PDB file of C-alpha atoms in Angstrom:
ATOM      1  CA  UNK Y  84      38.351  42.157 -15.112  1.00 78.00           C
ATOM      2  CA  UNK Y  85      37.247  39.275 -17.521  1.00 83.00           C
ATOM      3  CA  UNK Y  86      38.644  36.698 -14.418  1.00 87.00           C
ATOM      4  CA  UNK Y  87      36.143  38.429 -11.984  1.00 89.00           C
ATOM      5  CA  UNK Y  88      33.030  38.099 -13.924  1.00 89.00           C
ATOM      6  CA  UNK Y  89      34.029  34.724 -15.178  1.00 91.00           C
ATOM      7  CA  UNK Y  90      34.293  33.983 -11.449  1.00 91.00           C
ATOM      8  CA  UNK Y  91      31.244  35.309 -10.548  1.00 92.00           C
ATOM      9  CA  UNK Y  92      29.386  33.614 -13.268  1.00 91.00           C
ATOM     10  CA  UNK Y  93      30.650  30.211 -12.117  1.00 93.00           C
ATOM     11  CA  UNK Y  94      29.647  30.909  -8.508  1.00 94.00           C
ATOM     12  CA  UNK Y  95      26.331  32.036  -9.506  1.00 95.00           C
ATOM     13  CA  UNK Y  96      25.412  28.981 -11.471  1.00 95.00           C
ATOM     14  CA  UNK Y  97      25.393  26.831  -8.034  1.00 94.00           C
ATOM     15  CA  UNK Y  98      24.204  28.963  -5.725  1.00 96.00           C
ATOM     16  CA  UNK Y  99      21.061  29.404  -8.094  1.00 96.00           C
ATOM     17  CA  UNK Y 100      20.415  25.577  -7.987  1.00 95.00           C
ATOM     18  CA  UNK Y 101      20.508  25.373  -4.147  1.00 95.00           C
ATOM     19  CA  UNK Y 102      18.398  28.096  -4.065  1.00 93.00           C
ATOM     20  CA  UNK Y 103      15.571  26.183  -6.577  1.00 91.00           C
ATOM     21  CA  UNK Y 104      16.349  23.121  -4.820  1.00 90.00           C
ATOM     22  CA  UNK Y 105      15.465  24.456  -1.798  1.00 89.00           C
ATOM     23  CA  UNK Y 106      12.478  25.938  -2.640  1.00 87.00           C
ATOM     24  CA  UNK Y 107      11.007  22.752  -4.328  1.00 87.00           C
ATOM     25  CA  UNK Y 108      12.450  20.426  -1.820  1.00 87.00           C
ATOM     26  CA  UNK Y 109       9.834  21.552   0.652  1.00 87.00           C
ATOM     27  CA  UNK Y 110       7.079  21.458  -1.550  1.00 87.00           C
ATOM     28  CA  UNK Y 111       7.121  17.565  -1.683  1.00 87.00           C
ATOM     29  CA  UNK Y 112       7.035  16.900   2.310  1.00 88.00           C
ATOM     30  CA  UNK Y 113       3.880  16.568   3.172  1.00 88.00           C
ATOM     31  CA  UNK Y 114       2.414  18.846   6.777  1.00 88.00           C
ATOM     32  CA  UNK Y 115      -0.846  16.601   6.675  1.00 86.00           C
ATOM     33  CA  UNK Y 116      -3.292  14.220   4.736  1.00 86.00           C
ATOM     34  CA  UNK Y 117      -7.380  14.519   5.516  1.00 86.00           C
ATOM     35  CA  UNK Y 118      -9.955  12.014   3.814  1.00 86.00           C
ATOM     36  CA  UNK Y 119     -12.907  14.297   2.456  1.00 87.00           C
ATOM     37  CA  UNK Y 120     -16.416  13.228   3.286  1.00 89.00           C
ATOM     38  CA  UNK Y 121     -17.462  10.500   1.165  1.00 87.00           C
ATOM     39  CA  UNK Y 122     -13.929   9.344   0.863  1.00 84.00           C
ATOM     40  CA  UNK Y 123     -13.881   9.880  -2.864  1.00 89.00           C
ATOM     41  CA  UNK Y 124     -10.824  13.000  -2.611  1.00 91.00           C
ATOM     42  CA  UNK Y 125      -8.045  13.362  -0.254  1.00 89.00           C
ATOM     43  CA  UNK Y 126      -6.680  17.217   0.764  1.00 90.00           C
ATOM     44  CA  UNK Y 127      -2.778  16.867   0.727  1.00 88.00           C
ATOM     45  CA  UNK Y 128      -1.429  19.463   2.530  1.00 90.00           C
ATOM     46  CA  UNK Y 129       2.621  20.307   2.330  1.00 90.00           C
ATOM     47  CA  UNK Y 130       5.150  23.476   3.187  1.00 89.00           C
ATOM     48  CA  UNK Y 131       5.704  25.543   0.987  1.00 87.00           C
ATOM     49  CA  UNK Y 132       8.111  28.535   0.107  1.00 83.00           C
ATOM     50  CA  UNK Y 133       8.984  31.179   2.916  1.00 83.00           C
ATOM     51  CA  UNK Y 134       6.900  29.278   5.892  1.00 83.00           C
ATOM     52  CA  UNK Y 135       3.107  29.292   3.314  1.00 89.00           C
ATOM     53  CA  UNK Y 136       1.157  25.866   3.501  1.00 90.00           C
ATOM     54  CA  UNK Y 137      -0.045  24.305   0.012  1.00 91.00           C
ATOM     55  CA  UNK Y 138      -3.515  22.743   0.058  1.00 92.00           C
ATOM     56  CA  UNK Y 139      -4.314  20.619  -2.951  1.00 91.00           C
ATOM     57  CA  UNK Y 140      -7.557  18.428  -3.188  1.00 93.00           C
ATOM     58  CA  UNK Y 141      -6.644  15.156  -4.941  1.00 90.00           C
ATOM     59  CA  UNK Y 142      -8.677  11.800  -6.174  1.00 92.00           C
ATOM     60  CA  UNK Y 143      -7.997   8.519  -3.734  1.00 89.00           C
ATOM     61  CA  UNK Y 144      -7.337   6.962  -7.409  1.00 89.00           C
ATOM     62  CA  UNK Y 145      -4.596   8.737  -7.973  1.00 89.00           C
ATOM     63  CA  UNK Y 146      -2.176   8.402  -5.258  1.00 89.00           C
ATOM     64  CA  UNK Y 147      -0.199   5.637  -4.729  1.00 87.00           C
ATOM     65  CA  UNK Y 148       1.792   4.262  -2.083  1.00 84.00           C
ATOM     66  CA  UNK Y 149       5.101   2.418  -2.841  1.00 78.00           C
ATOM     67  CA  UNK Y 150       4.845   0.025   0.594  1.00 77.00           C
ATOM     68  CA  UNK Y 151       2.418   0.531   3.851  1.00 72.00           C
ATOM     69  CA  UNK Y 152       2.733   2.647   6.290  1.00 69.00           C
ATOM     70  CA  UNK Y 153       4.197  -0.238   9.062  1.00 71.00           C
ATOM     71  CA  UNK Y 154       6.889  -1.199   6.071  1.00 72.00           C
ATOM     72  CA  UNK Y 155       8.228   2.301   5.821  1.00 71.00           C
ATOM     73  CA  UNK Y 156      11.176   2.616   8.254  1.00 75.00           C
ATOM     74  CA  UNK Y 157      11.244   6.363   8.188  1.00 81.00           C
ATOM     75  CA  UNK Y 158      10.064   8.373   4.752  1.00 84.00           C
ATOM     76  CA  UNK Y 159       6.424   6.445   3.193  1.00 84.00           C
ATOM     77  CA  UNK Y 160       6.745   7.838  -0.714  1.00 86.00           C
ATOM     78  CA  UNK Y 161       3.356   8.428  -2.189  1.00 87.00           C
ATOM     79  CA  UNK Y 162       3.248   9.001  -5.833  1.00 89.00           C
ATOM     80  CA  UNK Y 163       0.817  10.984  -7.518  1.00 89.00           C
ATOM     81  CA  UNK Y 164      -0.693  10.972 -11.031  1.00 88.00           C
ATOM     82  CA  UNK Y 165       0.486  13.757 -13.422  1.00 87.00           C
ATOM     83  CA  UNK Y 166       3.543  14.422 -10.882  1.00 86.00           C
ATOM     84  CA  UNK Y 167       7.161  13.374 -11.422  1.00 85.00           C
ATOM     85  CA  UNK Y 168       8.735  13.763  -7.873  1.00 85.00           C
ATOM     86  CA  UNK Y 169       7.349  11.582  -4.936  1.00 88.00           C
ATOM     87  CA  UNK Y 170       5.823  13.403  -2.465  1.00 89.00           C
ATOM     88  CA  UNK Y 171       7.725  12.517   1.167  1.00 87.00           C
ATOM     89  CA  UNK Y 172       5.207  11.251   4.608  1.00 84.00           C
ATOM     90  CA  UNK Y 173       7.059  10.728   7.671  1.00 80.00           C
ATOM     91  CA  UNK Y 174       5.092   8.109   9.779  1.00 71.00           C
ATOM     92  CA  UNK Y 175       6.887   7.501  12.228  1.00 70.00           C
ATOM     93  CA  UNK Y 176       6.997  11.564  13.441  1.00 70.00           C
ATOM     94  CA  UNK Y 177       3.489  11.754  12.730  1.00 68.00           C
ATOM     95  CA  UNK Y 178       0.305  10.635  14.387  1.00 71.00           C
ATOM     96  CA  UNK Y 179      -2.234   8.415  12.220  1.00 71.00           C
ATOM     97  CA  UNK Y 180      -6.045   8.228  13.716  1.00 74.00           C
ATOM     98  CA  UNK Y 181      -7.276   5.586  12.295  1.00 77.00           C
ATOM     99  CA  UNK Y 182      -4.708   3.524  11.149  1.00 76.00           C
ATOM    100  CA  UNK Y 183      -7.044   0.748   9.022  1.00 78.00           C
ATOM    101  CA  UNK Y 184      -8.486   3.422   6.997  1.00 80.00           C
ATOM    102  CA  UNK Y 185      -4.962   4.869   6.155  1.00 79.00           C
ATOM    103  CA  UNK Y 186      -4.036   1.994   5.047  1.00 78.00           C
ATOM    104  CA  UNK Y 187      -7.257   1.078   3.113  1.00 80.00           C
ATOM    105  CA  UNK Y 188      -7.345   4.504   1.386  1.00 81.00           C
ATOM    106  CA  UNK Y 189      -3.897   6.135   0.965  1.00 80.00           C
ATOM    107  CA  UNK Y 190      -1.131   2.996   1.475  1.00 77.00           C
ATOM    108  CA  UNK Y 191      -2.276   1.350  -1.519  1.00 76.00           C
ATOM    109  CA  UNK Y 192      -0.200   0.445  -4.440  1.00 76.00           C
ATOM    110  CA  UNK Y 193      -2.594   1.619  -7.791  1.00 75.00           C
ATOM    111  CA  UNK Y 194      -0.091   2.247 -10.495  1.00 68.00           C
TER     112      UNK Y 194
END
């Protein structure tokens, strides 16, 4: 009986970190970025657990791009303050507007 719960505990451990894994995974891809009027805040929008969006309103100052958006072959990282994980765009699936002011306001390297 000890071999059975010792068994379980081991296969419990792992299947709890893919499970957090993949409910923070999604939290860092990003659904969409919008410019607020006056073009002082930014709304980052990503996916979040069980099919929810997460809508966060965010400074232009603190985000940071790592390279521009034509550099980025497939995943553009943007790092924001106070974070620790990158948050993940995909330019290349998505569709930019206006691509100067992208680049002006959100593929910039601050910090």
């Amino acid at each position: 009986m000890v071999y059975v719960i010792k068994f379980s505990v081991i296969l419990l451990i792992p299947a709890s970190l893919i499970f957090g894994f993949s409910m923070v995974y999604p939290c860092r891809m990003v659904r969409e970025i919008s410019l607020m009027r006056g073009g002082k805040t930014i709304s980052l929008q990503t996916y979040g657990p069980f099919g929810r969006t997460i809508t966060k309103q965010l400074p232009v100052t603190n985000i940071s791009a790592q390279w521009g958006k034509d550099k980025a072959k497939s995943v553009l990282p943007l790092k924001v303050k106070g974070k620790r994980l990158m948050y993940q765009v995909y330019p290349v699936e998505g569709r930019v507007h206006n691509p100067a002011l992208f680049d002006a306001t959100i593929c910039r390297y601050r910090f």
